[in-house]
Each structure stands twice: as C-alpha cells, then as structure tokens.
C-alpha cells in the first residue's frame, strides 16, 4: 500500500501549498488528511472508511482481470486525494472513487493493448503467483497464535462454522444460528468478520521479524 | 425488486469468477460502491468461493476460472493459503495407521548374521527349508487378503445401493414437499390477493377520512417479481405509514430500520428501536409520514445491534408502493 500511515506522516513529504505542476504528483500527508477529512470528521471512522474503499477498489481491479490491482487501487485513491486537495468538492467520495477507478481501468487496458506481449506473459502462460505455503512452519505458528488470541466465543464460532461439508454444513450452520438466536445471514456475517480479523492477524504476524 | 441473499451470493460468485456480462458487472459494482452491506455480501461470497475451491467442490469450469483469478492476484493466493491451512487445522483429526512392527532381529541374525565357518552349512539348510514355508505363508496371506477385499467390495456395493435407494427416497419426499410448498404458496398468494381486493373494496366503500394511516405487516425475505411481494397502497388521504415487521426468534438489544430505493437512496432511517415482545418472537414497528414514499419499489433493511455494538442484518423486506 502506498498510502501514508493514518497517524505517522514519517514517509510523507511536507507540501504547504496545493501543487499544480506537470510533474508526477505524489500523495502528501496533508492531501491524505484532507481525503480522510472528507470521509468523516472522526479520524478512526475515516480510517475504517478508507480501508473499505481501498478493499472495494482492489476487488474492482481484480474482477476486471487486471494484474497489480493493489497498485491501481492506490493510484485511484491518489488521484481522488489530489482532486480533493486541489479544492474540488466531492460529496460522495466512494462513488467518485468508482468513477476514477473506471478511468484508470480504461488506461490500463489501453496500455496493455499497446504494449508488446512477451513470451512469458502470453495467454496461457500467466505468471504463476500461487505459492503453496500451507506447510510453512511460521505460518502455522502464526495461525495457532492468532486463533488463540481470539475471544473464546469467537474462536468456537469460527471453528464450528467451518466444520462439515455440503448438506451437513448447511444444517450445522442453521443449528448454530438457532443457538445464538440470530438469522443465518447474520451468522455468516459474524463468521466472515471473525475470519477477516484472523486473516489480518496472521498477515501482521507473518510480516513481523523472525522471532515469531 | 432486490434479490434474496442466496441469489445475491450466486451473482457475486459469478462476478468474482468473471462470468457476468458487462452490464451485470457494472450494476453489481455500482451497488457495492454505494452500499457497504452489498460489498460485505461480495466479500462473503469470496470466502465461500475460496472454501469451495479448497474443498474441491467447484465444477471444472469454475475451478479453472478461479485459478485464473488467483494467478493474477497475490491477495487471493494468500487467502487460498489461509483457507487451506484453516481447513487443515480445524478438521477432525484422521486416525493414523500404526506403523508395521519391526521384526525381531534375533532369528534374522541366526540366518544372515555373521557366522563362524562350522555353522554355515547348518544355516543354509535351515534357510532352504524355510523357503517353501514362507511361500506357502505368503500365498495363504494373499488369499485371505483377496477374500477380505472381495467381501469389502461386496459390502461397499451393498452400501452404495442402499445409499442410492435412500437418496431416491429423499428425492421423492423432497419433490412431494416441494409440491406441497408450492401449493401452499399459491394458496397464500390467492388469499393475499383476495384480502387486498377486500381492502380495496372496503376502502372504496368507506369514504376514508383525512389523515388516515396505511398499515402493512411485512412478509420476511426479499423476493423477485411482484406476486409474493409486500404491496402497500397509499391513498390521497393517507398521511401516515405504519410498517410492522415480525423478525421471528432473533434477539438483539436494539434494532435499526432503513428504507432505500433499489438505487441505494435512503428515504427513511431510524435507530434505537426495541421489540415490545419478550416471549422470543421479535416484532418491531415504524411509523412515518406517507409523503416520504413515492410510488415504486423499496428495500427495507432491519439491522440488529449486538451487545458489542456491532451491527448485523436481522431481516430484509421488499415493498412495492402504489399511490392512488
């Protein structure tokens, strides 16, 4: 992610006045703060909204079969931040991001059409990024630690939710929802949120130094 | 009309697999960008798609499409690894087959071990006499194994036949249940239509006074098409709309209700509602000015607030408003 940290502007150059030059624009802490400000007056809520927008953008580019979707999502956010920084009033930032993302996508497609195709990038010989890392020791260790760090009821819920297969799975989930006195769809959302936090925890743990 | 959760999930999965038309893609993207709930549905569909892939439950075509998507996304690849690990770590442990016992070395030593010259002929004779014995033993063991395998195969075939018969029975009973349900549904639709007709007739007969309230008890679940949908008629004189929603056996500390157009525009929103029912059957009611609703379709979302403050969907309804 090339966006600045929400609270520490260490890597961001200071930019006192809105720039309007032809040089490549880069996201400054001030521009990022303004972007967050346009999302919410509450900093934490703005940060959460920012994360959701970024996730939406990454999905958008991925589902359009574009490589480096995270880079394109960041590029989209940078452009939106720039517009806001330069004084453009944007009422619906998420919708605006979607519009800009479509433009970025068109540019990517045009570039792809113009660029010559290398032998190793030709269709059918797509770059293999899948790495089967399930047997790696640090990952398993992180998984166990993160699962252990969940509140007991969340841990039990996520384990129970993913037990069984096919029909038995559906019946088990209905039983779980009945026990918790919530609709099955609310159970799905609850399990999804726990899973997301677990995945985030593992990702953070994997990026930590080797003492894990 | 909006789709049910299951339909939404199917569409979301098709989107993630790249099987939607351009128009459908754009529609879903617009929904996801304008509504976080829709986007969360997409994320859940992705969870389920990944799990189906890891559990080998996808069709050949979907599997290939999914693998193509994973190839261009490090994030998806990482999620697949997580799902594999998750599946392995939480699966019920399979019994390990015990290792075969190591044969005692003493008698092997007697035959093949180091020997002094005087013992060599005796050992050779002993070893030679063992050969037919061992061969006979091997043949006997093989025969027993074959017999057992044959028995197992027969048992397996019987079991499969029985399962087939059970499945056929289940299928038949499901078919008859489906028929029952569809006839029940048709009866309900007929009843509903006759009730609506009766209401219309009564409204027409009794000159409705100024400032009347339009009431409707919403039927749970969002559906496609008009026949089973909640239909509210707002008369010229109607000033208030009262919606009652029976959520069934759900239990949250508080509830919120939002009414949106299919395009995502919020026309009414309220929070901090409590159910008056304490017997386990949750019912909530909202009342607002009739002028908020124009003729058209609406999506009504009820959200539950858990003890931790997190919001979860408690129920969805669709509503068709007709103005007269």
XYZ file of C-alpha atoms in Angstrom:
536
model
C 0.000 0.000 0.000
C 1.491 3.329 -0.878
C -0.792 5.431 1.274
C 0.656 7.103 4.314
C 0.124 5.776 7.814
C -3.009 7.120 9.408
C -1.157 8.608 12.352
C 2.502 8.865 11.427
C 3.394 11.025 8.451
C 7.052 9.914 8.519
C 7.394 8.969 4.875
C 5.333 11.838 3.502
C 6.975 14.996 2.204
C 5.632 18.299 3.500
C 3.600 20.203 0.944
C 2.452 23.621 2.144
C 0.543 24.760 -0.946
C -1.615 22.795 -3.370
C 0.653 21.837 -6.280
C -0.420 22.286 -9.873
C 2.612 21.216 -11.844
C 3.037 18.739 -14.647
C 5.472 16.678 -12.579
C 4.152 13.360 -11.282
C 2.078 14.058 -8.206
C 2.636 12.054 -5.091
C 0.412 11.749 -2.088
C 1.368 14.055 0.760
C 0.307 13.692 4.370
C -1.748 16.882 4.071
C -3.577 15.591 0.997
C -4.182 12.281 2.718
C -5.517 14.082 5.798
C -7.919 16.027 3.622
C -9.068 12.818 1.975
C -9.719 11.316 5.410
C -11.447 14.533 6.463
C -13.818 14.221 3.540
C -14.693 10.682 4.652
C -15.528 11.521 8.257
C -14.785 14.072 10.950
C -13.895 11.200 13.257
C -10.359 10.037 12.458
C -10.949 6.378 13.362
C -14.142 6.204 11.355
C -12.422 7.916 8.425
C -9.617 5.333 8.618
C -12.140 2.496 8.587
C -13.978 4.074 5.625
C -10.680 4.488 3.787
C -9.881 0.787 4.276
C -13.289 -0.240 2.938
C -12.906 1.977 -0.148
C -9.488 0.507 -0.823
C -10.819 -3.047 -0.485
C -13.622 -2.205 -2.904
C -11.131 -0.806 -5.406
C -8.820 -3.819 -5.165
C -11.777 -6.154 -5.794
C -12.855 -3.999 -8.727
C -9.492 -4.284 -10.473
C -9.112 -7.966 -9.641
C -12.517 -8.809 -11.065
C -11.591 -6.928 -14.200
C -8.672 -9.374 -14.565
C -6.077 -6.679 -14.088
C -2.706 -7.526 -12.594
C -1.222 -5.392 -9.793
C -4.706 -4.480 -8.623
C -3.397 -3.061 -5.345
C -1.191 -0.576 -7.224
C -4.127 0.530 -9.377
C -6.311 0.911 -6.284
C -3.664 3.147 -4.721
C -3.312 5.129 -7.948
C -7.087 5.698 -7.923
C -7.005 6.887 -4.328
C -4.070 9.190 -5.088
C -5.986 10.828 -7.927
C -9.049 11.329 -5.767
C -6.913 12.710 -2.928
C -5.294 15.098 -5.372
C -8.647 16.418 -6.605
C -9.821 16.984 -3.040
C -6.519 18.595 -2.106
C -6.800 20.953 -5.050
C -10.154 22.112 -3.776
C -12.696 20.056 -5.658
C -15.814 19.454 -3.607
C -16.637 15.743 -3.520
C -19.796 14.802 -1.644
C -19.757 11.093 -2.338
C -16.105 10.040 -2.128
C -16.823 6.326 -2.617
C -18.866 6.930 -5.759
C -16.237 9.347 -7.026
C -13.542 6.704 -6.427
C -15.544 4.252 -8.535
C -15.714 6.752 -11.403
C -11.960 7.384 -11.240
C -11.286 3.637 -10.998
C -13.153 3.094 -14.268
C -10.930 5.694 -15.919
C -7.788 4.075 -14.503
C -9.050 0.712 -15.781
C -9.511 2.129 -19.292
C -5.954 3.472 -19.211
C -4.628 0.089 -18.045
C -6.481 -1.701 -20.841
C -5.158 0.768 -23.422
C -1.594 0.370 -22.140
C -1.974 -3.393 -22.231
C -3.185 -3.293 -25.828
C -0.273 -1.050 -26.850
C 2.439 -2.994 -25.043
C 4.056 -5.925 -26.882
C 3.351 -9.300 -25.313
C 6.388 -11.162 -24.087
C 6.541 -14.913 -24.448
C 6.275 -15.477 -20.739
C 3.262 -13.155 -20.495
C 1.285 -14.608 -23.357
C -2.160 -16.001 -22.502
C -1.921 -19.479 -21.095
C 1.479 -18.788 -19.589
C 0.291 -16.397 -16.936
C 2.675 -15.574 -14.220
C 2.296 -18.150 -11.516
C 1.905 -16.381 -8.235
C 0.280 -19.203 -6.346
C 2.660 -20.409 -3.732
C 1.540 -23.295 -1.640
C 2.702 -22.109 1.719
C 0.346 -24.021 3.958
C 3.103 -26.237 5.232
C 5.384 -23.418 6.265
C 6.202 -23.568 9.935
C 5.929 -19.799 10.698
C 2.520 -19.624 9.052
C 1.189 -22.475 11.142
C 2.647 -20.918 14.254
C 1.055 -17.570 13.411
C -2.238 -19.278 12.687
C -2.270 -21.039 16.047
C -1.281 -17.866 17.903
C -3.896 -15.762 16.154
C -6.624 -18.345 16.667
C -5.655 -18.494 20.318
C -5.821 -14.702 20.613
C -9.480 -14.600 19.558
C -12.105 -14.280 22.285
C -13.220 -17.821 23.240
C -16.758 -17.425 21.830
C -15.400 -16.089 18.515
C -12.863 -18.911 18.333
C -15.532 -21.516 18.959
C -17.873 -19.902 16.445
C -15.335 -19.805 13.627
C -14.263 -23.409 14.229
C -17.848 -24.663 14.398
C -18.906 -22.563 11.402
C -16.359 -24.162 9.088
C -16.945 -27.771 10.167
C -18.675 -30.318 7.952
C -19.245 -30.214 4.211
C -22.124 -29.668 1.788
C -25.529 -30.534 3.298
C -24.260 -31.283 6.813
C -22.584 -27.873 6.777
C -25.871 -26.107 5.993
C -27.672 -27.946 8.767
C -24.885 -27.247 11.250
C -24.979 -23.520 10.435
C -28.728 -23.413 10.947
C -28.249 -25.072 14.352
C -25.539 -22.554 15.256
C -27.766 -19.630 14.256
C -30.624 -21.068 16.317
C -28.356 -21.456 19.338
C -27.185 -17.840 19.045
C -30.734 -16.652 18.269
C -29.662 -14.787 15.153
C -30.624 -15.255 11.472
C -28.327 -17.471 9.395
C -27.264 -14.471 7.329
C -26.174 -12.612 10.466
C -24.185 -15.729 11.420
C -22.481 -15.670 8.005
C -21.536 -12.040 8.529
C -20.316 -12.699 12.066
C -18.157 -15.628 10.856
C -16.859 -13.524 7.961
C -15.812 -10.682 10.285
C -14.005 -13.091 12.624
C -12.301 -14.699 9.632
C -11.183 -11.300 8.334
C -9.699 -10.383 11.711
C -7.965 -13.764 11.841
C -6.511 -13.291 8.358
C -5.358 -9.762 9.251
C -3.732 -11.080 12.433
C -1.884 -13.818 10.501
C -0.771 -11.349 7.856
C 0.627 -8.985 10.533
C 2.248 -11.896 12.345
C 3.895 -13.134 9.115
C 5.330 -9.691 8.414
C 6.777 -9.424 11.911
C 10.508 -10.156 12.421
C 11.640 -13.765 12.665
C 11.098 -14.031 16.410
C 7.533 -15.238 15.636
C -37.073 -5.987 -6.704
C -33.962 -6.911 -4.796
C -32.585 -10.441 -4.697
C -32.525 -12.909 -1.827
C -29.227 -13.480 -0.010
C -28.753 -16.766 -1.874
C -29.329 -15.132 -5.265
C -27.011 -12.278 -4.322
C -24.336 -14.768 -3.354
C -24.690 -16.591 -6.670
C -24.399 -13.337 -8.638
C -21.436 -12.251 -6.511
C -19.677 -15.573 -7.139
C -20.268 -15.222 -10.885
C -18.823 -11.715 -10.685
C -15.723 -12.974 -8.874
C -15.327 -15.718 -11.477
C -15.687 -13.192 -14.291
C -18.808 -14.857 -15.721
C -21.140 -11.833 -15.671
C -21.953 -9.669 -18.669
C -20.524 -6.136 -18.761
C -23.919 -4.676 -17.845
C -24.347 -7.029 -14.875
C -20.795 -6.323 -13.710
C -21.359 -2.571 -13.762
C -24.648 -2.915 -11.905
C -23.071 -5.008 -9.154
C -20.076 -2.685 -8.883
C -22.349 0.341 -8.515
C -24.262 -1.446 -5.766
C -21.058 -2.440 -3.969
C -19.585 1.056 -4.164
C -22.783 2.694 -2.920
C -23.668 0.170 -0.218
C -21.262 -1.410 2.287
C -23.758 -4.189 3.054
C -23.727 -5.263 -0.598
C -19.943 -5.157 -0.576
C -19.810 -7.323 2.545
C -22.026 -9.839 0.695
C -19.414 -9.861 -2.084
C -16.640 -10.462 0.435
C -18.606 -13.331 1.991
C -19.181 -14.799 -1.470
C -15.407 -14.659 -1.942
C -14.894 -16.519 1.367
C -17.306 -19.199 0.210
C -15.771 -19.428 -3.241
C -12.315 -19.920 -1.744
C -13.628 -22.579 0.642
C -15.374 -24.407 -2.182
C -12.127 -24.341 -4.146
C -10.084 -25.669 -1.236
C -12.660 -28.385 -0.551
C -12.721 -29.298 -4.223
C -16.433 -28.509 -4.526
C -16.234 -26.314 -7.649
C -17.154 -27.520 -11.121
C -14.293 -27.976 -13.577
C -15.057 -24.707 -15.385
C -15.428 -22.643 -12.212
C -12.260 -24.179 -10.817
C -10.312 -23.116 -13.886
C -11.790 -19.601 -13.835
C -10.973 -19.287 -10.167
C -7.385 -20.440 -10.700
C -7.025 -17.822 -13.461
C -8.169 -15.168 -10.982
C -5.774 -16.423 -8.317
C -2.845 -16.291 -10.733
C -3.129 -12.529 -11.139
C -3.824 -11.733 -7.509
C -1.306 -12.197 -4.725
C -4.066 -11.296 -2.266
C -6.324 -14.114 -3.456
C -3.403 -16.512 -3.472
C -2.696 -15.588 0.141
C -6.355 -16.114 1.024
C -6.320 -19.561 -0.594
C -3.305 -20.479 1.516
C -5.110 -19.290 4.609
C -8.213 -21.326 3.728
C -6.112 -24.465 3.179
C -4.382 -24.009 6.484
C -7.659 -23.223 8.216
C -9.253 -26.335 6.768
C -6.310 -28.485 7.833
C -6.013 -27.069 11.338
C -9.666 -27.248 12.202
C -10.518 -30.526 10.501
C -11.243 -33.566 12.590
C -8.005 -35.476 13.032
C -7.816 -38.610 10.968
C -6.635 -41.705 12.772
C -3.090 -42.521 11.918
C -2.408 -46.034 10.730
C 0.087 -47.690 13.134
C 3.484 -48.408 11.667
C 4.175 -52.079 10.951
C 6.067 -53.768 13.774
C 9.787 -54.203 13.214
C 10.590 -57.915 13.089
C 12.841 -59.294 15.762
C 16.432 -59.307 14.669
C 17.461 -62.426 16.645
C 16.329 -65.094 14.149
C 17.425 -62.974 11.166
C 20.795 -62.759 12.768
C 20.797 -66.518 13.078
C 20.371 -66.925 9.299
C 22.011 -63.855 7.792
C 24.235 -62.616 10.578
C 27.924 -63.102 10.904
C 28.785 -66.772 11.304
C 31.620 -68.916 12.242
C 32.690 -71.358 9.451
C 31.228 -74.503 11.174
C 27.702 -73.119 11.346
C 27.386 -72.007 7.694
C 26.112 -75.341 6.222
C 23.537 -75.785 9.002
C 22.269 -72.265 8.424
C 21.989 -72.780 4.649
C 19.933 -75.959 5.162
C 17.673 -74.172 7.606
C 17.187 -71.240 5.264
C 16.409 -73.583 2.320
C 13.731 -75.391 4.371
C 12.146 -72.037 5.208
C 11.592 -71.058 1.547
C 8.527 -73.302 0.805
C 7.182 -72.463 4.245
C 7.435 -68.725 3.550
C 6.000 -69.147 0.048
C 3.033 -71.055 1.472
C 2.576 -68.416 4.114
C 2.658 -65.628 1.515
C 0.100 -67.454 -0.645
C -2.211 -68.036 2.326
C -1.964 -64.388 3.420
C -2.603 -63.228 -0.170
C -5.648 -65.480 -0.419
C -7.051 -64.142 2.849
C -6.401 -60.581 1.682
C -8.149 -61.222 -1.623
C -11.098 -62.767 0.176
C -11.317 -59.776 2.515
C -11.057 -57.357 -0.412
C -13.829 -59.219 -2.170
C -16.003 -59.099 0.937
C -15.274 -55.382 1.351
C -16.180 -54.719 -2.265
C -19.447 -56.588 -1.859
C -20.216 -54.688 1.333
C -19.320 -51.397 -0.361
C -21.550 -52.219 -3.333
C -24.426 -53.058 -0.978
C -23.865 -49.810 0.913
C -23.835 -47.771 -2.309
C -27.021 -49.484 -3.473
C -28.629 -48.697 -0.132
C -27.462 -45.070 -0.308
C -28.843 -44.833 -3.827
C -32.183 -46.146 -2.652
C -32.148 -43.726 0.314
C -31.306 -40.833 -1.982
C -34.112 -41.820 -4.319
C -36.487 -41.858 -1.357
C -35.204 -38.467 -0.189
C -35.614 -37.062 -3.667
C -39.164 -38.333 -3.872
C -40.048 -36.933 -0.473
C -38.412 -33.585 -1.373
C -40.352 -33.496 -4.615
C -43.627 -34.076 -2.795
C -42.612 -31.474 -0.181
C -41.872 -29.022 -2.996
C -45.277 -29.673 -4.467
C -46.877 -29.145 -1.067
C -44.948 -25.920 -0.567
C -45.802 -24.580 -3.990
C -49.465 -25.364 -3.460
C -49.283 -23.690 -0.004
C -47.594 -20.694 -1.597
C -50.236 -20.495 -4.271
C -52.963 -20.677 -1.610
C -51.260 -17.877 0.337
C -50.915 -15.752 -2.778
C -54.579 -16.296 -3.571
C -55.571 -15.441 -0.014
C -53.426 -12.363 -0.088
C -54.863 -11.214 -3.379
C -58.394 -11.735 -2.112
C -57.525 -9.832 1.084
C -56.037 -6.967 -0.920
C -59.112 -6.928 -3.067
C -61.292 -6.869 0.036
C -59.268 -3.989 1.500
C -59.589 -2.083 -1.745
C -63.318 -2.676 -1.813
C -63.664 -1.595 1.814
C -61.543 1.494 1.159
C -63.682 2.329 -1.823
C -66.928 1.815 0.128
C -65.975 3.657 3.289
C -65.018 7.200 2.414
C -61.612 7.216 4.073
C -61.305 10.175 6.423
C -58.482 12.708 6.174
C -55.314 11.798 7.986
C -55.655 8.028 7.769
C -52.790 5.602 8.322
C -51.738 2.932 5.847
C -50.784 -0.227 7.714
C -48.890 -3.242 6.489
C -47.347 -6.276 8.159
C -44.328 -7.102 6.081
C -43.581 -10.621 4.922
C -39.942 -11.555 5.568
C -37.404 -12.067 2.802
C -36.734 -10.141 -0.336
C -38.169 -11.688 -3.455
C -38.139 -11.139 -7.139
C -41.308 -10.478 -9.030
C -44.480 -8.892 -7.844
C -46.802 -11.698 -6.828
C -45.331 -12.510 -3.431
C -44.081 -9.009 -2.656
C -45.369 -6.682 0.066
C -47.754 -4.308 -1.612
C -48.810 -1.054 0.057
C -51.488 1.184 -1.368
C -51.196 4.815 -0.293
C -54.360 6.774 -0.800
C -54.556 10.531 -1.371
C -55.783 10.978 2.191
C -53.129 8.794 3.781
C -50.805 10.835 5.977
C -49.010 8.131 7.938
C -47.482 4.765 7.058
C -47.081 2.127 9.736
C -44.900 -0.895 8.976
C -44.840 -3.915 11.264
C -42.048 -6.447 10.885
C -42.063 -9.825 12.548
C -38.429 -10.900 12.786
C -39.065 -14.291 14.350
C -36.818 -15.757 17.064
C -33.969 -13.247 16.880
C -32.644 -11.377 19.868
C -30.696 -8.114 19.765
C -30.515 -5.348 22.307
C -31.702 -2.780 19.747
C -32.740 -2.543 16.114
C -32.353 -0.081 13.271
C -34.516 0.210 10.167
C -33.581 1.786 6.850
C -35.739 2.163 3.763
C -33.902 2.648 0.496
C -34.733 2.731 -3.165
C -33.191 -0.033 -5.323
C -30.647 2.598 -6.450
C -29.478 2.963 -2.858
C -31.074 6.315 -1.925
C -32.108 6.310 1.718
C -35.624 7.654 2.192
C -36.057 6.820 5.867
C -33.793 5.641 8.647
C -34.308 5.096 12.334
C -32.305 3.511 15.145
C -32.650 2.538 18.781
C -35.837 0.560 18.280
C -36.765 -2.121 20.776
C -39.130 -5.003 20.401
C -42.112 -4.923 22.786
C -42.276 -8.748 22.614
C -40.315 -10.524 25.317
C -41.525 -14.009 24.526
C -38.830 -14.673 21.920
C -40.838 -13.565 18.898
C -39.412 -10.189 17.913
C -41.692 -7.641 16.308
C -40.824 -4.054 15.545
C -42.967 -1.266 14.175
C -42.025 2.018 12.486
C -44.303 4.894 11.625
C -43.523 7.847 9.369
C -45.097 10.375 7.037
C -46.644 8.882 3.914
C -45.167 11.621 1.729
C -41.699 10.050 2.208
C -42.719 7.209 -0.083
C -43.363 7.706 -3.778
C -44.818 5.009 -5.979
C -42.201 2.342 -6.670
C -40.096 -0.359 -5.087
C -38.216 -0.130 -1.800
C -35.818 -2.285 0.175
C -36.325 -2.341 3.920
C -33.380 -3.479 5.994
C -33.600 -4.286 9.667
C -30.308 -4.383 11.495
C -29.704 -5.780 14.944
C -27.247 -4.140 17.353
C -25.378 -6.786 19.334
C -24.095 -6.241 22.876
C -20.688 -5.273 21.483
C -22.317 -2.563 19.353
C -21.682 -4.339 16.049
C -24.495 -4.228 13.527
C -25.773 -7.377 11.861
C -28.590 -7.848 9.357
C -31.682 -9.128 11.125
C -34.089 -9.188 8.181
C -34.689 -7.791 4.699
C -38.015 -6.924 3.115
C -39.120 -5.608 -0.207
C -42.029 -3.232 -0.536
C -43.941 -2.052 -3.549
C -45.786 1.200 -3.052
C -48.728 2.170 -5.155
C -50.203 5.654 -4.966
C -53.833 6.300 -5.777
